[in-house]
Protein backbone atom coordinates (compact mmCIF):
# COMPACT_ATOMS: atom_id res chain seq x y z
CA UNK A 1 147.94 23.29 -35.35
CA UNK A 2 145.43 24.80 -32.90
CA UNK A 3 143.79 21.42 -32.49
CA UNK A 4 147.07 19.84 -31.39
CA UNK A 5 147.80 22.72 -29.00
CA UNK A 6 144.40 22.33 -27.36
CA UNK A 7 144.87 18.54 -27.20
CA UNK A 8 148.29 18.99 -25.58
CA UNK A 9 146.94 21.34 -22.91
CA UNK A 10 144.21 18.81 -22.11
CA UNK A 11 146.83 16.06 -21.95
CA UNK A 12 148.99 18.07 -19.51
CA UNK A 13 146.02 18.61 -17.22
CA UNK A 14 145.07 14.93 -17.13
CA UNK A 15 148.46 13.18 -17.32
CA UNK A 16 150.74 12.01 -14.53
CA UNK A 17 154.14 10.41 -13.88
CA UNK A 18 154.89 7.32 -11.80
CA UNK A 19 153.28 8.80 -8.67
CA UNK A 20 149.80 7.51 -8.07
CA UNK A 21 150.19 4.57 -10.47
CA UNK A 22 148.86 1.47 -8.68
CA UNK A 23 149.56 -1.03 -11.46
CA UNK A 24 152.92 -2.77 -10.76
CA UNK A 25 153.30 -3.53 -14.48
CA UNK A 26 152.84 0.10 -15.52
CA UNK A 27 154.84 1.46 -12.56
CA UNK A 28 157.82 -0.73 -13.48
CA UNK A 29 157.50 0.25 -17.13
CA UNK A 30 157.60 3.95 -16.23
CA UNK A 31 160.43 3.78 -13.71
CA UNK A 32 162.62 1.14 -15.37
CA UNK A 33 162.02 2.05 -19.01
CA UNK A 34 160.33 5.40 -19.70
CA UNK A 35 162.45 7.34 -17.17
CA UNK A 36 165.59 5.22 -17.51
CA UNK A 37 168.80 6.15 -19.29
CA UNK A 38 169.16 5.09 -22.92
CA UNK A 39 172.09 2.83 -23.86
CA UNK A 40 174.71 5.31 -25.14
CA UNK A 41 176.13 2.91 -27.74
CA UNK A 42 172.68 2.56 -29.29
CA UNK A 43 172.20 6.31 -29.21
CA UNK A 44 175.48 6.71 -31.10
CA UNK A 45 174.36 4.19 -33.72
CA UNK A 46 171.05 6.02 -34.12
CA UNK A 47 172.84 9.37 -34.52
CA UNK A 48 175.05 7.92 -37.25
CA UNK A 49 172.02 6.76 -39.21
CA UNK A 50 170.25 10.09 -38.71
CA UNK A 51 173.28 12.08 -39.91
CA UNK A 52 173.59 9.84 -42.96
CA UNK A 53 170.02 10.70 -43.93
CA UNK A 54 170.48 14.40 -43.15
CA UNK A 55 173.41 14.53 -45.57
CA UNK A 56 171.39 12.93 -48.39
CA UNK A 57 170.12 15.87 -50.47
CA UNK A 58 168.82 13.77 -53.36
CA UNK A 59 165.32 14.75 -54.52
CA UNK A 60 162.73 12.01 -54.95
CA UNK A 61 159.07 11.88 -55.94
CA UNK A 62 156.78 10.75 -53.14
CA UNK A 63 153.65 8.67 -53.57
CA UNK A 64 151.57 9.41 -50.47
CA UNK A 65 148.81 6.92 -49.62
CA UNK A 66 148.05 8.49 -46.24
CA UNK A 67 146.64 11.78 -45.02
CA UNK A 68 149.30 13.84 -46.74
CA UNK A 69 151.80 16.30 -45.29
CA UNK A 70 150.96 19.48 -43.38
CA UNK A 71 154.44 20.80 -44.18
CA UNK A 72 155.42 19.75 -47.69
CA UNK A 73 153.54 21.43 -50.55
CA UNK A 74 154.98 19.22 -53.28
CA UNK A 75 155.54 15.50 -53.80
CA UNK A 76 159.12 16.31 -54.86
CA UNK A 77 161.16 16.26 -51.66
CA UNK A 78 164.77 16.02 -50.56
CA UNK A 79 165.60 12.90 -48.56
CA UNK A 80 167.25 15.11 -45.92
CA UNK A 81 164.07 17.16 -45.56
CA UNK A 82 161.92 14.04 -45.22
CA UNK A 83 164.19 12.76 -42.44
CA UNK A 84 164.26 16.12 -40.63
CA UNK A 85 160.59 17.07 -40.95
CA UNK A 86 158.65 13.80 -41.23
CA UNK A 87 161.12 11.42 -39.59
CA UNK A 88 160.82 10.13 -36.06
CA UNK A 89 161.84 12.72 -33.46
CA UNK A 90 164.78 12.33 -31.08
CA UNK A 91 162.40 12.00 -28.11
CA UNK A 92 160.44 9.19 -29.74
CA UNK A 93 163.65 7.55 -30.97
CA UNK A 94 165.19 7.33 -27.51
CA UNK A 95 161.99 6.05 -25.95
CA UNK A 96 161.67 3.44 -28.69
CA UNK A 97 165.24 2.28 -28.02
CA UNK A 98 164.47 1.97 -24.30
CA UNK A 99 161.26 0.04 -24.95
CA UNK A 100 163.03 -2.38 -27.28
CA UNK A 101 165.73 -2.94 -24.67
CA UNK A 102 163.11 -3.41 -21.92
CA UNK A 103 160.75 -5.80 -23.70
CA UNK A 104 163.19 -7.41 -26.18
CA UNK A 105 160.52 -8.30 -28.79
CA UNK A 106 161.57 -10.98 -31.26
CA UNK A 107 159.07 -10.49 -34.09
CA UNK A 108 158.48 -6.87 -35.08
CA UNK A 109 156.23 -5.31 -37.70
CA UNK A 110 156.39 -1.68 -38.79
CA UNK A 111 153.64 -0.16 -40.91
CA UNK A 112 155.22 2.82 -42.67
CA UNK A 113 158.95 2.64 -43.41
CA UNK A 114 159.40 6.05 -45.07
CA UNK A 115 163.17 6.57 -45.58
CA UNK A 116 163.99 4.00 -42.90
CA UNK A 117 164.98 5.99 -39.81
CA UNK A 118 162.48 4.43 -37.40
CA UNK A 119 163.11 1.00 -38.93
CA UNK A 120 166.82 1.41 -38.25
CA UNK A 121 165.99 2.21 -34.62
CA UNK A 122 164.00 -1.03 -34.37
CA UNK A 123 167.06 -2.93 -35.63
CA UNK A 124 169.52 -1.05 -33.41
CA UNK A 125 167.23 -1.51 -30.41
CA UNK A 126 167.10 -5.27 -30.86
CA UNK A 127 169.52 -6.64 -33.49
CA UNK A 128 168.33 -10.18 -32.67
CA UNK A 129 164.73 -9.46 -33.68
CA UNK A 130 163.15 -10.31 -37.02
CA UNK A 131 161.75 -7.09 -38.46
CA UNK A 132 159.22 -6.76 -41.27
CA UNK A 133 158.51 -3.24 -42.48
CA UNK A 134 155.90 -2.09 -45.00
CA UNK A 135 156.24 0.89 -47.34
CA UNK A 136 153.87 2.02 -50.07
CA UNK A 137 156.17 4.41 -51.96
CA UNK A 138 158.83 2.72 -54.10
CA UNK A 139 161.17 5.75 -54.07
CA UNK A 140 161.27 6.16 -50.29
CA UNK A 141 161.60 2.37 -49.99
CA UNK A 142 164.69 2.50 -52.23
CA UNK A 143 166.28 5.10 -49.93
CA UNK A 144 165.44 2.95 -46.90
CA UNK A 145 166.92 -0.19 -48.44
CA UNK A 146 170.11 1.71 -49.26
CA UNK A 147 170.28 2.79 -45.61
CA UNK A 148 169.80 -0.79 -44.36
CA UNK A 149 172.52 -2.06 -46.72
CA UNK A 150 174.93 0.75 -45.81
CA UNK A 151 174.66 0.11 -42.07
CA UNK A 152 174.39 -3.67 -42.47
CA UNK A 153 171.01 -3.90 -40.75
CA UNK A 154 170.47 -7.44 -41.92
CA UNK A 155 167.50 -8.36 -39.71
CA UNK A 156 165.11 -6.15 -41.71
CA UNK A 157 162.84 -7.34 -44.52
CA UNK A 158 161.33 -4.49 -46.55
CA UNK A 159 157.93 -5.15 -48.15
CA UNK A 160 157.00 -2.61 -50.84
CA UNK A 161 153.46 -1.97 -52.05
CA UNK A 162 150.11 -0.55 -51.03
CA UNK A 163 149.27 -1.66 -47.48
CA UNK A 164 146.02 -3.11 -48.81
CA UNK A 165 148.18 -5.61 -50.72
CA UNK A 166 150.99 -6.22 -48.23
CA UNK A 167 149.38 -6.15 -44.78
CA UNK A 168 146.84 -8.94 -45.23
CA UNK A 169 149.36 -11.59 -46.38
CA UNK A 170 151.88 -10.79 -43.68
CA UNK A 171 149.34 -10.74 -40.84
CA UNK A 172 147.85 -14.01 -42.09
CA UNK A 173 151.04 -16.01 -41.70
CA UNK A 174 152.93 -14.51 -38.75
CA UNK A 175 152.61 -13.64 -35.07
CA UNK A 176 154.10 -10.34 -33.88
CA UNK A 177 154.96 -9.23 -30.37
CA UNK A 178 155.66 -5.61 -31.34
CA UNK A 179 153.89 -3.56 -34.03
CA UNK A 180 154.67 0.09 -34.79
CA UNK A 181 151.86 1.86 -36.68
CA UNK A 182 153.13 4.92 -38.57
CA UNK A 183 151.77 4.57 -42.08
CA UNK A 184 148.49 6.41 -42.31
CA UNK A 185 147.12 9.09 -40.00
CA UNK A 186 143.47 8.60 -40.87
CA UNK A 187 140.78 7.08 -38.67
CA UNK A 188 139.41 4.51 -41.11
CA UNK A 189 142.82 3.23 -42.18
CA UNK A 190 144.16 3.13 -38.62
CA UNK A 191 141.22 1.06 -37.42
CA UNK A 192 141.47 -1.21 -40.45
CA UNK A 193 145.16 -1.89 -39.76
CA UNK A 194 144.44 -2.41 -36.06
CA UNK A 195 141.76 -5.01 -36.76
CA UNK A 196 143.93 -6.83 -39.29
CA UNK A 197 146.83 -6.97 -36.84
CA UNK A 198 144.69 -8.29 -33.98
CA UNK A 199 144.97 -11.79 -35.45
CA UNK A 200 148.73 -11.68 -34.79
CA UNK A 201 148.37 -10.80 -31.10
CA UNK A 202 149.85 -12.87 -28.29
CA UNK A 203 149.51 -12.16 -24.58
CA UNK A 204 152.66 -10.04 -24.43
CA UNK A 205 152.18 -8.23 -27.74
CA UNK A 206 152.60 -4.46 -27.87
CA UNK A 207 151.07 -2.05 -30.38
CA UNK A 208 152.34 1.53 -30.72
CA UNK A 209 150.23 4.03 -32.64
CA UNK A 210 152.03 7.19 -33.72
CA UNK A 211 150.40 10.64 -33.56
CA UNK A 212 147.15 9.71 -31.81
CA UNK A 213 146.53 13.43 -31.26
CA UNK A 214 147.31 14.39 -34.85
CA UNK A 215 143.67 15.22 -35.53
CA UNK A 216 140.15 14.79 -34.17
CA UNK A 217 139.65 11.63 -36.23
CA UNK A 218 142.89 10.11 -34.92
CA UNK A 219 141.67 10.77 -31.38
CA UNK A 220 138.41 9.04 -32.33
CA UNK A 221 140.35 6.05 -33.65
CA UNK A 222 142.35 5.90 -30.40
CA UNK A 223 139.13 6.00 -28.34
CA UNK A 224 137.73 3.01 -30.27
CA UNK A 225 140.99 1.08 -29.97
CA UNK A 226 140.96 1.52 -26.19
CA UNK A 227 137.40 0.17 -26.01
CA UNK A 228 138.22 -3.05 -27.88
CA UNK A 229 137.60 -6.09 -25.64
CA UNK A 230 141.04 -7.59 -26.37
CA UNK A 231 142.80 -4.45 -25.17
CA UNK A 232 143.61 -4.38 -21.46
CA UNK A 233 146.15 -1.62 -20.71
CA UNK A 234 146.79 1.52 -22.75
CA UNK A 235 149.24 4.37 -22.23
CA UNK A 236 148.79 7.75 -23.88
CA UNK A 237 152.08 9.69 -24.03
CA UNK A 238 150.41 12.35 -26.21
CA UNK A 239 152.60 11.52 -29.22
CA UNK A 240 152.04 7.74 -28.94
CA UNK A 241 149.25 5.43 -27.96
CA UNK A 242 150.70 2.21 -26.50
CA UNK A 243 148.48 -0.87 -26.29
CA UNK A 244 148.89 -4.06 -24.25
CA UNK A 245 146.85 -7.26 -24.40
CA UNK A 246 147.92 -8.89 -21.13
CA UNK A 247 144.99 -11.01 -19.92
CA UNK A 248 146.26 -10.94 -16.33
CA UNK A 249 145.78 -7.15 -16.20
CA UNK A 250 142.55 -5.34 -15.38
CA UNK A 251 141.46 -2.90 -18.06
CA UNK A 252 143.07 0.47 -17.32
CA UNK A 253 144.01 3.55 -19.34
CA UNK A 254 146.86 5.90 -18.41
CA UNK A 255 148.12 9.27 -19.59
CA UNK A 256 151.84 9.45 -18.85
CA UNK A 257 154.21 12.38 -19.31
CA UNK A 258 157.50 11.18 -20.83
């Protein structure tokens, strides 16, 4: 907890808003997306999905392949608690909806489905996209699939299994223009997933890494990702690290308050 507080104070001291941004691409992204209003109909759809999960008090056993939870002390958890505590926050959800509306990605990959809240946002944000999502735990995947069926989110394909078994095949046969990394908050795994997904990159591809300030090792992973020669522009929002591969851009790194 103290590490994140210290990291946040450092972020506040070094971050900015649209003022002083000399990159037209980043300036437009901030003013026309980050600080723009979210489509109210999509917000309503998101709230319906969130409330559905919050009313699900079924207890399931979790198989956690990542860094574990700093909140839950047991692998037996209520679906409602998972959605409230470990699910994507409202702030991230609204920004994700705005980014999907702004960029309109057609081929989306999510690494870490959990109970399906963030996946539902990807579908709501762009119902015309093809979405592949990966989940390691069969019980949380079952909850997610029930959610997708209930809300008729038919553009989602759920792939269940250890990421070591599911990520390599899917990145070997497809190109993605939007990848959301939220499956493992450990340095080694994050870098492994990043390197595997690089083969899917196109000029306009976007990677979003969740919780880059979760720990010292996640900050180290983010530092190495920024240094990669294929990476041109990055944006640190404190809770996300956003990566662009646009060859027409000079290499620049931004810290933006959202």
